């Protein structure tokens, strides 16, 4: 070896003799003196001597990836090959360089190569100039509103830019992780210059309803592509079928259509496909013949895609772990081939029109470890005993079907092996009967138990109190009866929601009882709780919803009752309450069907978040207080069937969000204010029949374009019927739009029973416009 000093620095030169007269000369610039710790080219550490000396054993295989972190220093080697008689082998050994460092170098005649000598420090190679320029061009067409791409500037190393990941040896850009960067604008095809790009995440951005660019189909190195929730629209380009190396494709949460799914068959290595909410209705007729990728072994989501049939091509995906076809319009039986998916861990088929009896073959899905969801279908028959084979199942949801049988049989099937695994069991809205047994206490991991709206009878077994993991219990709308004591709640320390409306249960606890739980929701309508409000409610400081109507409570509402800081909904209706001490801020207040007396308090400014005030069917007197106008978010005001009097307060016109006003069966006087038609433009229901109102009916009411029920009957109105009443557009529509208010609650409880058959409303949610002008002194023609 010789050392040469030149104007460019210190150089070393090594002559390496080769077989058959060949010689290799290596001349390189000495940048630094390195201590070699573990060259990536050697497969084993033991290839060196104990102190990393000697001649290592060379493996003639491709370099492998060392799992430790190394810093690679770039050293320029000028290699000159001098051939005498024969060409040297493809691989040449350069050794005795830099004090014993040995490297394996692919033969080059004359040229310069970059080699990484590894030591123990962390670092990243410099990115490629063409790729840096490509990224800058890509950024130019984007709107980076949060300035998250601020590092994408100048001549810097693009491998250090936000969201950019480079290969740790070559410096090529391999990954772009730009999910949730809130980017918008256009997607520049300069990405095509990233020849080694195998990972592209543009999810959770907003590309303004643009189409997925066709050029994405030319990014043929991609293995991972996530375009979910990025505000793409239009037809998915068939060019995506060219991405033959793709393993992961996520398109969910956009506004995309597919006319033909044949391009999917080109994704021969695809393992994960999420097309949630992609409109496949136009392609659904061709799905049966489409080759649907037997390579899919991880995940397939075609939920909310407008499918009418389960695509037959899915039958080839026998290694799937997750299959999601919920929220479609699939009307068929569950295909038999589905029960042969022995690797399936989660199955979602809810919100379809699947019918026929639940098959005993369900027991073949023994790998189900997460979820089996059949809710909102038309499945019937008994739950098969083969359910006992699903020992790994944690979530089972068969609610909203037509399943029959005894509830105890279901618990017997589940308890054979998976009672310790099951965390959520939902069987609501079926035809289950029979009684609950002490076997319920075996399901120690249950966090959710929903048996509501069945025909389950008998008492609640005390063993339910041993379910220490239970967070939600719903047994509403059954035929349960008997006493519920403190024993039933002994270990329910995690309980957050208790729904038990409409049973024949009586709560019997000691006067000083303190529950072990802190509830958010408590629904005990139609229980026996009285005669006074249960004192233990004071301990429920996180309570948000309280429904205790028709619970035989009487007396005055105590002051402490209104001290709940989080309470948003209260229903105390159908009790025998006859006074209030103090009210607290709420959003929904139901106090109808009680014995409330006195005047409505004039301090509503303290409850400005109220959207529903329901005080109907009490014994309230006096005027409507002017502070009611401070409820600027109010949507429903129900004061009917009281003894209120006076005129409507002018301040009510400030409640511009009102949808429903019912003042019937009171003693209001005066005329209909004209400001109702000007200020309350969103009104859908206006009812003030059976009062003492008089005068003309103002034409301004015709400005209420959303009005569907108008009832001023049983008053003293005179004059002509406004001609414009014949042009109420909303009254000609058969569909009653609730706009998110609680109208459906009113329908269900017969509030509009005067106007329409209650059953039709509950089943159809439809109503025709209603105009009742009867029992007045009106004259003239009917419009």
CSV table of N, CA and C in Angstrom, one decimal, residues 369-453:
chain,number,residue,atom,x,y,z
A,369,UNK,N,-62.4,-14.0,16.3
A,369,UNK,CA,-61.8,-13.6,17.6
A,369,UNK,C,-62.3,-12.2,18.0
A,370,UNK,N,-62.8,-11.4,17.1
A,370,UNK,CA,-63.2,-10.1,17.4
A,370,UNK,C,-64.7,-9.9,17.3
A,371,UNK,N,-65.3,-10.0,16.2
A,371,UNK,CA,-66.7,-9.5,16.0
A,371,UNK,C,-67.5,-10.3,15.0
A,372,UNK,N,-68.8,-10.6,15.4
A,372,UNK,CA,-69.7,-11.2,14.5
A,372,UNK,C,-71.0,-10.3,14.6
A,373,UNK,N,-71.2,-9.5,13.5
A,373,UNK,CA,-72.2,-8.5,13.5
A,373,UNK,C,-73.3,-8.8,12.4
A,374,UNK,N,-74.5,-9.2,12.8
A,374,UNK,CA,-75.6,-9.4,11.9
A,374,UNK,C,-76.7,-8.5,12.2
A,375,UNK,N,-76.6,-7.4,12.9
A,375,UNK,CA,-77.7,-6.6,13.4
A,375,UNK,C,-78.4,-5.9,12.2
A,376,UNK,N,-79.7,-5.6,12.4
A,376,UNK,CA,-80.5,-4.9,11.4
A,376,UNK,C,-80.6,-5.7,10.1
A,377,UNK,N,-81.1,-7.0,10.3
A,377,UNK,CA,-81.4,-7.8,9.1
A,377,UNK,C,-82.8,-8.5,9.4
A,378,UNK,N,-83.0,-9.5,8.6
A,378,UNK,CA,-84.3,-10.2,8.8
A,378,UNK,C,-84.1,-11.7,9.1
A,379,UNK,N,-83.0,-12.0,9.8
A,379,UNK,CA,-82.7,-13.4,10.2
A,379,UNK,C,-83.7,-13.9,11.2
A,380,UNK,N,-84.1,-15.1,11.1
A,380,UNK,CA,-85.1,-15.7,12.0
A,380,UNK,C,-84.6,-17.0,12.6
A,381,UNK,N,-85.5,-17.7,13.2
A,381,UNK,CA,-85.2,-19.0,13.8
A,381,UNK,C,-84.5,-18.9,15.1
A,382,UNK,N,-84.0,-19.9,15.7
A,382,UNK,CA,-83.3,-19.9,16.9
A,382,UNK,C,-81.8,-19.8,16.7
A,383,UNK,N,-81.1,-19.2,17.6
A,383,UNK,CA,-79.6,-19.1,17.5
A,383,UNK,C,-79.1,-20.5,17.7
A,384,UNK,N,-78.3,-21.1,16.8
A,384,UNK,CA,-77.9,-22.5,16.8
A,384,UNK,C,-77.0,-22.8,18.0
A,385,UNK,N,-77.1,-24.0,18.5
A,385,UNK,CA,-76.2,-24.4,19.6
A,385,UNK,C,-74.7,-24.4,19.2
A,386,UNK,N,-74.5,-24.4,17.9
A,386,UNK,CA,-73.1,-24.4,17.4
A,386,UNK,C,-72.3,-23.2,17.8
A,387,UNK,N,-73.1,-22.2,18.3
A,387,UNK,CA,-72.4,-20.9,18.7
A,387,UNK,C,-71.3,-21.2,19.8
A,388,UNK,N,-71.5,-22.4,20.4
A,388,UNK,CA,-70.5,-22.8,21.5
A,388,UNK,C,-69.1,-23.0,20.9
A,389,UNK,N,-69.0,-23.2,19.6
A,389,UNK,CA,-67.7,-23.4,19.0
A,389,UNK,C,-66.9,-22.1,18.9
A,390,UNK,N,-67.6,-21.0,19.0
A,390,UNK,CA,-66.9,-19.7,18.7
A,390,UNK,C,-66.2,-19.3,20.0
A,391,UNK,N,-65.2,-20.0,20.4
A,391,UNK,CA,-64.6,-19.8,21.8
A,391,UNK,C,-63.8,-18.5,21.9
A,392,UNK,N,-63.4,-17.9,20.7
A,392,UNK,CA,-62.6,-16.7,20.8
A,392,UNK,C,-63.4,-15.4,20.6
A,393,UNK,N,-64.7,-15.6,20.4
A,393,UNK,CA,-65.5,-14.4,20.0
A,393,UNK,C,-65.6,-13.4,21.2
A,394,UNK,N,-65.4,-12.1,20.9
A,394,UNK,CA,-65.5,-11.1,21.9
A,394,UNK,C,-66.8,-10.2,21.7
A,395,UNK,N,-67.2,-10.0,20.5
A,395,UNK,CA,-68.4,-9.2,20.2
A,395,UNK,C,-69.4,-10.0,19.4
A,396,UNK,N,-70.7,-10.1,19.9
A,396,UNK,CA,-71.7,-10.8,19.1
A,396,UNK,C,-72.9,-9.9,19.1
A,397,UNK,N,-73.3,-9.5,17.9
A,397,UNK,CA,-74.5,-8.5,17.7
A,397,UNK,C,-75.5,-9.1,16.7
A,398,UNK,N,-76.6,-9.5,17.2
A,398,UNK,CA,-77.7,-10.1,16.4
A,398,UNK,C,-79.0,-9.3,16.6
A,399,UNK,N,-78.8,-8.0,17.0
A,399,UNK,CA,-80.0,-7.2,17.3
A,399,UNK,C,-80.8,-6.8,16.1
A,400,UNK,N,-82.0,-6.4,16.3
A,400,UNK,CA,-82.9,-6.0,15.2
A,400,UNK,C,-83.1,-7.1,14.1
A,401,UNK,N,-83.4,-8.3,14.5
A,401,UNK,CA,-83.7,-9.4,13.6
A,401,UNK,C,-85.0,-10.0,14.1
A,402,UNK,N,-85.3,-11.3,13.7
A,402,UNK,CA,-86.5,-12.0,14.1
A,402,UNK,C,-86.1,-13.3,14.8
A,403,UNK,N,-85.1,-13.3,15.5
A,403,UNK,CA,-84.6,-14.5,16.2
A,403,UNK,C,-85.5,-14.8,17.4
A,404,UNK,N,-85.8,-16.0,17.5
A,404,UNK,CA,-86.7,-16.5,18.6
A,404,UNK,C,-86.0,-17.5,19.5
A,405,UNK,N,-86.7,-18.0,20.5
A,405,UNK,CA,-86.1,-19.0,21.4
A,405,UNK,C,-86.0,-18.4,22.8
A,406,UNK,N,-85.6,-19.3,23.7
A,406,UNK,CA,-85.4,-18.9,25.1
A,406,UNK,C,-84.0,-18.3,25.3
A,407,UNK,N,-84.0,-17.1,26.0
A,407,UNK,CA,-82.8,-16.4,26.2
A,407,UNK,C,-81.8,-17.3,27.0
A,408,UNK,N,-82.3,-18.1,27.9
A,408,UNK,CA,-81.4,-19.0,28.7
A,408,UNK,C,-80.6,-20.0,27.8
A,409,UNK,N,-81.2,-20.4,26.7
A,409,UNK,CA,-80.5,-21.3,25.8
A,409,UNK,C,-79.3,-20.6,25.1
A,410,UNK,N,-79.5,-19.4,24.9
A,410,UNK,CA,-78.4,-18.6,24.3
A,410,UNK,C,-77.2,-18.5,25.3
A,411,UNK,N,-77.5,-18.2,26.5
A,411,UNK,CA,-76.4,-18.1,27.5
A,411,UNK,C,-75.8,-19.5,27.7
A,412,UNK,N,-76.6,-20.5,27.6
A,412,UNK,CA,-76.0,-21.9,27.8
A,412,UNK,C,-75.0,-22.2,26.6
A,413,UNK,N,-75.4,-21.8,25.4
A,413,UNK,CA,-74.5,-22.1,24.3
A,413,UNK,C,-73.2,-21.3,24.4
A,414,UNK,N,-73.3,-20.0,24.8
A,414,UNK,CA,-72.2,-19.2,24.9
A,414,UNK,C,-71.3,-19.5,26.1
A,415,UNK,N,-71.8,-20.1,27.1
A,415,UNK,CA,-71.1,-20.3,28.3
A,415,UNK,C,-70.2,-21.5,28.3
A,416,UNK,N,-70.3,-22.4,27.3
A,416,UNK,CA,-69.6,-23.6,27.2
A,416,UNK,C,-68.1,-23.4,27.2
A,417,UNK,N,-67.7,-22.4,26.4
A,417,UNK,CA,-66.2,-22.1,26.3
A,417,UNK,C,-65.9,-20.6,26.2
A,418,UNK,N,-66.8,-19.8,25.7
A,418,UNK,CA,-66.4,-18.4,25.5
A,418,UNK,C,-67.0,-17.4,26.4
A,419,UNK,N,-67.5,-17.9,27.5
A,419,UNK,CA,-68.1,-16.9,28.5
A,419,UNK,C,-67.0,-16.0,29.0
A,420,UNK,N,-65.8,-16.5,29.1
A,420,UNK,CA,-64.7,-15.7,29.6
A,420,UNK,C,-64.1,-14.7,28.6
A,421,UNK,N,-64.5,-14.9,27.3
A,421,UNK,CA,-64.0,-14.0,26.2
A,421,UNK,C,-65.0,-13.0,25.8
A,422,UNK,N,-66.3,-13.3,25.9
A,422,UNK,CA,-67.3,-12.4,25.4
A,422,UNK,C,-67.3,-11.1,26.1
A,423,UNK,N,-67.2,-10.0,25.4
A,423,UNK,CA,-67.2,-8.6,26.0
A,423,UNK,C,-68.5,-7.8,25.6
A,424,UNK,N,-69.1,-8.2,24.5
A,424,UNK,CA,-70.3,-7.4,24.1
A,424,UNK,C,-71.3,-8.4,23.5
A,425,UNK,N,-72.5,-8.4,24.1
A,425,UNK,CA,-73.6,-9.3,23.6
A,425,UNK,C,-74.9,-8.4,23.4
A,426,UNK,N,-75.3,-8.3,22.1
A,426,UNK,CA,-76.5,-7.4,21.8
A,426,UNK,C,-77.5,-8.3,21.1
A,427,UNK,N,-78.6,-8.5,21.7
A,427,UNK,CA,-79.7,-9.3,21.1
A,427,UNK,C,-81.0,-8.5,21.2
A,428,UNK,N,-81.0,-7.2,21.1
A,428,UNK,CA,-82.2,-6.4,21.3
A,428,UNK,C,-83.1,-6.5,20.0
A,429,UNK,N,-84.3,-6.1,20.2
A,429,UNK,CA,-85.3,-6.1,19.1
A,429,UNK,C,-85.4,-7.4,18.4
A,430,UNK,N,-85.6,-8.5,19.1
A,430,UNK,CA,-85.9,-9.8,18.6
A,430,UNK,C,-87.1,-10.4,19.2
A,431,UNK,N,-87.3,-11.7,19.2
A,431,UNK,CA,-88.5,-12.3,19.7
A,431,UNK,C,-88.1,-13.3,20.8
A,432,UNK,N,-87.1,-13.0,21.6
A,432,UNK,CA,-86.6,-13.9,22.6
A,432,UNK,C,-87.6,-13.9,23.8
A,433,UNK,N,-87.7,-15.0,24.5
A,433,UNK,CA,-88.6,-15.1,25.6
A,433,UNK,C,-87.9,-15.9,26.7
A,434,UNK,N,-88.6,-16.3,27.7
A,434,UNK,CA,-88.0,-17.0,28.8
A,434,UNK,C,-87.5,-16.1,29.9
A,435,UNK,N,-86.8,-16.6,30.8
A,435,UNK,CA,-86.3,-15.9,32.0
A,435,UNK,C,-84.7,-15.9,32.0
A,436,UNK,N,-84.2,-14.9,32.6
A,436,UNK,CA,-82.8,-14.8,32.8
A,436,UNK,C,-82.4,-15.7,34.0
A,437,UNK,N,-81.3,-16.4,33.9
A,437,UNK,CA,-80.9,-17.3,35.0
A,437,UNK,C,-79.6,-16.8,35.6
A,438,UNK,N,-79.2,-17.5,36.7
A,438,UNK,CA,-77.9,-17.1,37.3
A,438,UNK,C,-76.7,-17.4,36.5
A,439,UNK,N,-76.9,-18.1,35.4
A,439,UNK,CA,-75.7,-18.4,34.4
A,439,UNK,C,-75.2,-17.0,33.9
A,440,UNK,N,-76.0,-16.0,33.9
A,440,UNK,CA,-75.6,-14.7,33.5
A,440,UNK,C,-74.3,-14.2,34.2
A,441,UNK,N,-74.2,-14.6,35.4
A,441,UNK,CA,-73.0,-14.2,36.2
A,441,UNK,C,-71.7,-14.8,35.8
A,442,UNK,N,-71.7,-15.8,34.9
A,442,UNK,CA,-70.5,-16.4,34.4
A,442,UNK,C,-69.7,-15.6,33.4
A,443,UNK,N,-70.4,-14.6,32.8
A,443,UNK,CA,-69.7,-13.8,31.8
A,443,UNK,C,-69.0,-12.6,32.4
A,444,UNK,N,-67.8,-13.0,33.0
A,444,UNK,CA,-67.1,-12.0,33.8
A,444,UNK,C,-66.5,-10.8,33.0
A,445,UNK,N,-66.3,-11.0,31.7
A,445,UNK,CA,-65.7,-9.9,30.9
A,445,UNK,C,-66.7,-9.1,30.2
A,446,UNK,N,-68.0,-9.3,30.4
A,446,UNK,CA,-69.0,-8.6,29.6
A,446,UNK,C,-68.9,-7.1,30.0
A,447,UNK,N,-68.8,-6.2,29.0
A,447,UNK,CA,-68.8,-4.8,29.1
A,447,UNK,C,-70.1,-4.2,28.6
A,448,UNK,N,-70.8,-4.9,27.6
A,448,UNK,CA,-72.0,-4.4,27.0
A,448,UNK,C,-73.0,-5.6,27.0
A,449,UNK,N,-74.2,-5.4,27.6
A,449,UNK,CA,-75.2,-6.4,27.5
A,449,UNK,C,-76.5,-5.7,27.2
A,450,UNK,N,-77.0,-6.0,26.0
A,450,UNK,CA,-78.3,-5.3,25.5
A,450,UNK,C,-79.3,-6.4,25.1
A,451,UNK,N,-80.3,-6.5,25.9
A,451,UNK,CA,-81.4,-7.5,25.7
A,451,UNK,C,-82.7,-6.8,25.5
A,452,UNK,N,-82.7,-5.5,25.2
A,452,UNK,CA,-83.9,-4.7,25.2
A,452,UNK,C,-84.9,-5.1,24.1
A,453,UNK,N,-86.1,-4.7,24.3
A,453,UNK,CA,-87.2,-4.9,23.3
A,453,UNK,C,-87.3,-6.4,22.9
